[in-house]
Coordinates of N, CA and C in Angstrom, one line a residue:
X1 N -3.5 83.3 5.0 CA -3.0 84.7 5.5 C -1.9 85.1 4.6
X2 N -1.8 86.5 4.6 CA -1.2 87.1 3.8 C -0.3 88.4 4.6
X3 N 0.9 88.1 4.4 CA 1.7 89.4 5.5 C 1.3 90.6 5.1
X4 N 1.0 91.5 5.7 CA 0.9 92.9 5.4 C 1.3 94.0 6.5
X5 N 1.2 94.9 6.4 CA 1.9 95.9 7.4 C 3.4 95.8 7.7
X6 N 4.0 96.0 8.8 CA 5.2 96.0 8.9 C 6.0 94.5 8.9
X7 N 4.9 93.6 9.0 CA 5.4 92.1 8.7 C 6.0 92.0 7.4
X8 N 5.6 92.7 6.4 CA 5.7 92.4 5.0 C 6.6 93.3 4.5
X9 N 7.1 94.2 5.2 CA 8.1 95.2 4.6 C 9.3 95.3 5.2
X10 N 10.5 95.6 4.7 CA 11.9 95.8 5.3 C 12.0 97.3 4.9
X11 N 11.6 98.2 5.6 CA 11.9 99.4 5.2 C 12.4 100.1 6.6
X12 N 13.4 101.0 6.3 CA 14.1 101.8 7.5 C 13.1 102.5 8.2
X13 N 13.2 102.2 9.6 CA 12.0 103.0 10.4 C 12.1 104.6 10.1
X14 N 13.2 105.2 9.9 CA 13.4 106.5 9.6 C 12.4 107.2 9.0
X15 N 11.8 106.4 8.1 CA 10.8 107.0 7.1 C 9.5 107.1 7.8
X16 N 9.0 106.3 8.6 CA 7.8 106.1 9.4 C 6.6 105.8 8.6
X17 N 7.0 105.0 7.5 CA 6.0 104.5 6.4 C 5.5 103.1 6.6
X18 N 6.0 102.5 7.5 CA 5.5 101.1 7.8 C 4.0 100.8 7.9
X19 N 3.5 101.6 8.7 CA 1.8 101.5 8.9 C 1.1 101.8 7.4
X20 N 1.7 102.8 6.7 CA 1.0 103.6 5.6 C 1.3 102.6 4.7
X21 N 2.4 101.8 4.5 CA 2.4 100.9 3.6 C 1.4 99.7 3.9
X22 N 1.3 99.4 5.1 CA 0.6 98.2 5.7 C -1.1 98.4 5.4
X23 N -1.3 99.8 5.5 CA -2.9 100.1 5.3 C -2.8 100.0 3.6
X24 N -2.1 100.3 2.7 CA -2.3 100.3 1.3 C -2.6 98.7 1.2
X25 N -1.6 97.7 1.7 CA -1.5 96.5 1.8 C -3.0 95.9 1.9
X26 N -3.4 96.2 3.0 CA -5.0 95.8 3.3 C -6.1 96.4 2.4
X27 N -5.9 97.4 1.9 CA -7.0 98.1 0.7 C -6.7 97.3 -0.4
X28 N -5.6 97.0 -1.0 CA -5.4 96.3 -2.3 C -5.7 94.8 -1.9
X29 N -5.3 94.1 -0.8 CA -5.7 92.6 -0.7 C -7.4 92.5 -0.7
X30 N -8.0 93.7 0.2 CA -9.2 93.7 0.0 C -10.0 93.7 -1.2
X31 N -9.5 94.6 -2.0 CA -10.0 94.9 -3.5 C -9.7 93.5 -4.5
X32 N -8.5 93.0 -4.2 CA -8.5 91.6 -5.1 C -9.3 90.7 -4.5
X33 N -9.5 90.4 -3.2 CA -10.2 89.4 -2.8 C -11.8 89.4 -3.1
X34 N -12.3 90.9 -3.1 CA -13.6 91.0 -3.4 C -13.8 90.8 -4.8
X35 N -13.0 91.3 -5.7 CA -13.2 90.7 -7.1 C -13.1 89.5 -7.5
X36 N -12.2 89.0 -6.5 CA -12.1 87.2 -7.0 C -13.4 86.5 -6.5
X37 N -14.0 86.9 -5.3 CA -14.9 86.4 -4.8 C -16.3 86.6 -6.1
X38 N -16.2 88.2 -6.4 CA -17.4 88.3 -7.4 C -17.4 87.4 -8.4
X39 N -16.0 87.0 -9.1 CA -15.9 86.1 -10.4 C -16.2 84.7 -9.8
X40 N -16.4 84.5 -8.5 CA -16.6 82.9 -8.1 C -15.4 82.3 -8.2
X41 N -14.2 82.8 -8.1 CA -12.9 82.0 -8.2 C -12.4 81.7 -6.7
X42 N -11.4 81.3 -6.5 CA -10.9 80.6 -5.3 C -9.9 81.6 -4.7
X43 N -10.5 82.2 -3.5 CA -9.5 83.5 -3.1 C -7.9 83.0 -2.5
X44 N -7.8 81.6 -2.6 CA -6.5 81.3 -2.3 C -5.7 80.9 -3.6
X45 N -6.3 81.2 -4.7 CA -5.6 80.9 -6.1 C -4.4 81.8 -6.2
X46 N -3.2 81.0 -6.6 CA -1.9 81.8 -6.4 C -2.3 83.0 -7.9
X47 N -3.0 82.6 -8.9 CA -3.1 83.8 -9.8 C -3.6 84.8 -9.2
X48 N -4.7 84.8 -8.5 CA -5.3 86.1 -8.0 C -4.4 86.7 -6.9
X49 N -3.9 85.9 -6.0 CA -3.0 86.4 -5.0 C -1.8 87.2 -5.7
X50 N -1.3 86.6 -6.7 CA -0.2 87.2 -7.5 C -0.6 88.7 -7.9
X51 N -1.8 89.0 -8.3 CA -2.3 90.3 -8.4 C -2.0 91.4 -7.4
X52 N -2.5 90.9 -6.2 CA -2.1 91.7 -4.9 C -0.4 92.0 -4.8
X53 N 0.1 90.8 -4.9 CA 1.9 91.0 -4.7 C 2.5 92.0 -5.8
X54 N 1.8 91.8 -7.0 CA 2.5 92.6 -8.1 C 2.1 94.1 -7.7
X55 N 0.8 94.2 -7.6 CA 0.2 95.9 -7.3 C 1.0 96.3 -6.1
X56 N 1.2 95.7 -5.1 CA 2.0 96.1 -3.8 C 3.5 96.3 -4.2
X57 N 4.1 95.6 -4.7 CA 5.5 95.7 -5.1 C 5.7 96.7 -6.0
X58 N 4.8 97.0 -6.9 CA 5.0 98.1 -8.0 C 4.9 99.6 -7.2
X59 N 4.2 99.6 -6.2 CA 3.9 100.6 -5.3 C 5.2 100.9 -4.2
X60 N 5.5 99.7 -3.6 CA 6.1 99.8 -2.5 C 8.0 99.8 -2.7
X61 N 8.1 99.2 -3.5 CA 9.6 98.9 -4.1 C 10.3 100.3 -4.6
X62 N 9.9 101.2 -5.1 CA 10.4 102.7 -5.5 C 10.4 103.3 -4.0
X63 N 9.5 103.2 -3.4 CA 9.4 104.0 -2.2 C 10.5 103.3 -1.2
X64 N 10.6 102.0 -1.1 CA 11.7 101.5 -0.3 C 13.1 101.8 -0.8
X65 N 13.0 101.8 -2.1 CA 14.6 102.2 -2.7 C 15.1 103.5 -2.4
X66 N 14.0 104.4 -2.5 CA 14.1 105.9 -2.4 C 14.8 105.9 -0.7
X67 N 13.9 105.5 0.2 CA 14.3 105.7 1.4 C 15.6 105.1 1.7
X68 N 15.8 103.9 1.3 CA 17.1 103.3 1.5 C 18.2 104.5 0.8
X69 N 18.0 105.0 -0.2 CA 19.1 105.9 -0.8 C 19.1 107.0 0.4
X70 N 18.2 107.6 0.5 CA 18.0 108.7 1.3 C 18.9 108.4 2.7
X71 N 18.9 107.3 3.2 CA 19.5 106.8 4.4 C 20.9 106.8 4.2
X72 N 21.3 106.2 3.1 CA 22.6 106.1 2.7 C 23.5 107.5 2.2
X73 N 22.7 108.4 2.2 CA 23.3 109.8 1.5 C 23.4 110.6 2.7
X74 N 22.5 110.4 3.7 CA 22.4 111.2 5.1 C 23.3 110.4 6.1
X75 N 23.9 109.2 5.5 CA 24.6 108.5 6.8 C 26.2 108.5 6.5
X76 N 26.6 109.1 5.4 CA 27.9 109.2 5.0 C 28.6 110.7 5.5
X77 N 29.9 110.6 5.3 CA 30.4 111.9 5.9 C 31.5 112.1 4.5
X78 N 31.4 111.4 3.5 CA 32.3 111.6 2.3 C 31.7 112.9 1.7
X79 N 32.6 113.5 1.3 CA 32.4 114.8 0.7 C 31.4 114.8 -0.6
X80 N 31.7 113.9 -1.5 CA 30.7 114.0 -2.9 C 29.2 113.9 -2.5
X81 N 28.7 112.7 -1.5 CA 27.4 112.6 -1.4 C 27.1 113.9 -0.4
X82 N 27.7 114.4 0.3 CA 27.3 115.6 1.1 C 27.1 116.9 0.1
X83 N 27.9 116.8 -0.8 CA 27.7 118.0 -1.9 C 26.4 117.8 -2.7
X84 N 26.3 116.5 -3.0 CA 25.2 115.9 -3.9 C 24.0 116.4 -3.2
X85 N 23.8 116.0 -1.9 CA 22.5 116.2 -1.1 C 22.2 117.6 -1.0
X86 N 23.2 118.2 -0.7 CA 23.1 119.7 -0.7 C 22.7 120.4 -1.7
X87 N 23.2 120.2 -2.8 CA 22.6 120.6 -4.3 C 21.3 120.4 -4.6
X88 N 21.2 119.0 -4.0 CA 19.5 118.4 -4.7 C 18.7 119.2 -3.5
X89 N 18.8 119.2 -2.5 CA 18.0 120.0 -1.7 C 17.9 121.3 -2.0
X90 N 18.8 122.2 -2.3 CA 18.7 123.7 -2.7 C 18.0 123.5 -3.9
X91 N 18.2 122.6 -4.9 CA 17.4 122.7 -6.3 C 15.9 122.5 -5.8
X92 N 15.3 121.5 -5.0 CA 14.1 121.3 -4.8 C 13.3 122.5 -4.3
X93 N 14.2 123.0 -3.4 CA 13.8 124.3 -2.8 C 13.3 125.4 -3.5
X94 N 14.1 125.6 -4.6 CA 14.1 126.8 -5.5 C 13.3 126.6 -6.8
X95 N 13.0 125.3 -7.1 CA 12.3 125.1 -8.2 C 10.9 124.4 -7.9
X96 N 9.9 125.6 -7.9 CA 8.7 125.1 -7.5 C 8.1 124.1 -8.0
X97 N 8.0 123.8 -9.3 CA 7.3 122.5 -9.9 C 7.9 121.2 -9.6
X98 N 9.0 121.0 -9.2 CA 10.0 120.1 -8.5 C 9.5 119.5 -7.2
X99 N 9.4 120.8 -6.4 CA 9.0 120.8 -5.1 C 7.6 120.1 -4.8
X100 N 6.5 120.6 -6.0 CA 5.4 120.3 -5.9 C 5.2 118.8 -6.0
X101 N 5.7 118.4 -7.1 CA 5.7 117.0 -7.6 C 6.2 116.3 -6.6
X102 N 7.5 116.5 -6.0 CA 7.8 115.7 -4.6 C 6.8 115.6 -3.6
X103 N 6.2 116.8 -3.2 CA 5.4 116.7 -2.2 C 3.7 116.1 -2.4
X104 N 3.5 116.1 -3.9 CA 2.4 115.4 -4.2 C 2.8 113.8 -4.3
X105 N 3.7 113.4 -4.6 CA 4.3 112.0 -4.4 C 4.2 111.6 -2.9
X106 N 4.7 112.4 -2.0 CA 4.8 112.1 -0.6 C 3.4 111.8 -0.2
X107 N 2.7 112.7 -0.4 CA 1.1 112.8 0.0 C 0.3 111.6 -0.4
X108 N 0.8 110.9 -1.7 CA -0.1 109.7 -1.9 C 0.6 108.6 -1.4
X109 N 1.6 108.6 -0.3 CA 2.2 107.4 0.2 C 1.2 107.1 1.3

């Protein structure tokens, strides 16, 4: 059995992404298992399961780091982070290509 969904992730609930990450886990694990079976290999082989783990870490870790950073930035009352977050928010809102890039990235989660 492979942990997936909320059981496999330590992401802050403010993001509401646990189930989305879990769906991605299931899709990726299914793809890896299908290709492993098609090759006639052992589905429990560590080398095949490592493909699943690596793929999901490459996808999930940047998201988890961004959510953690966002939580930290919005959980402080220190002046510098407040100024930074206000400036970055204003930048994203005023520069259409940046806003579109971030929106597209968020939609792919």
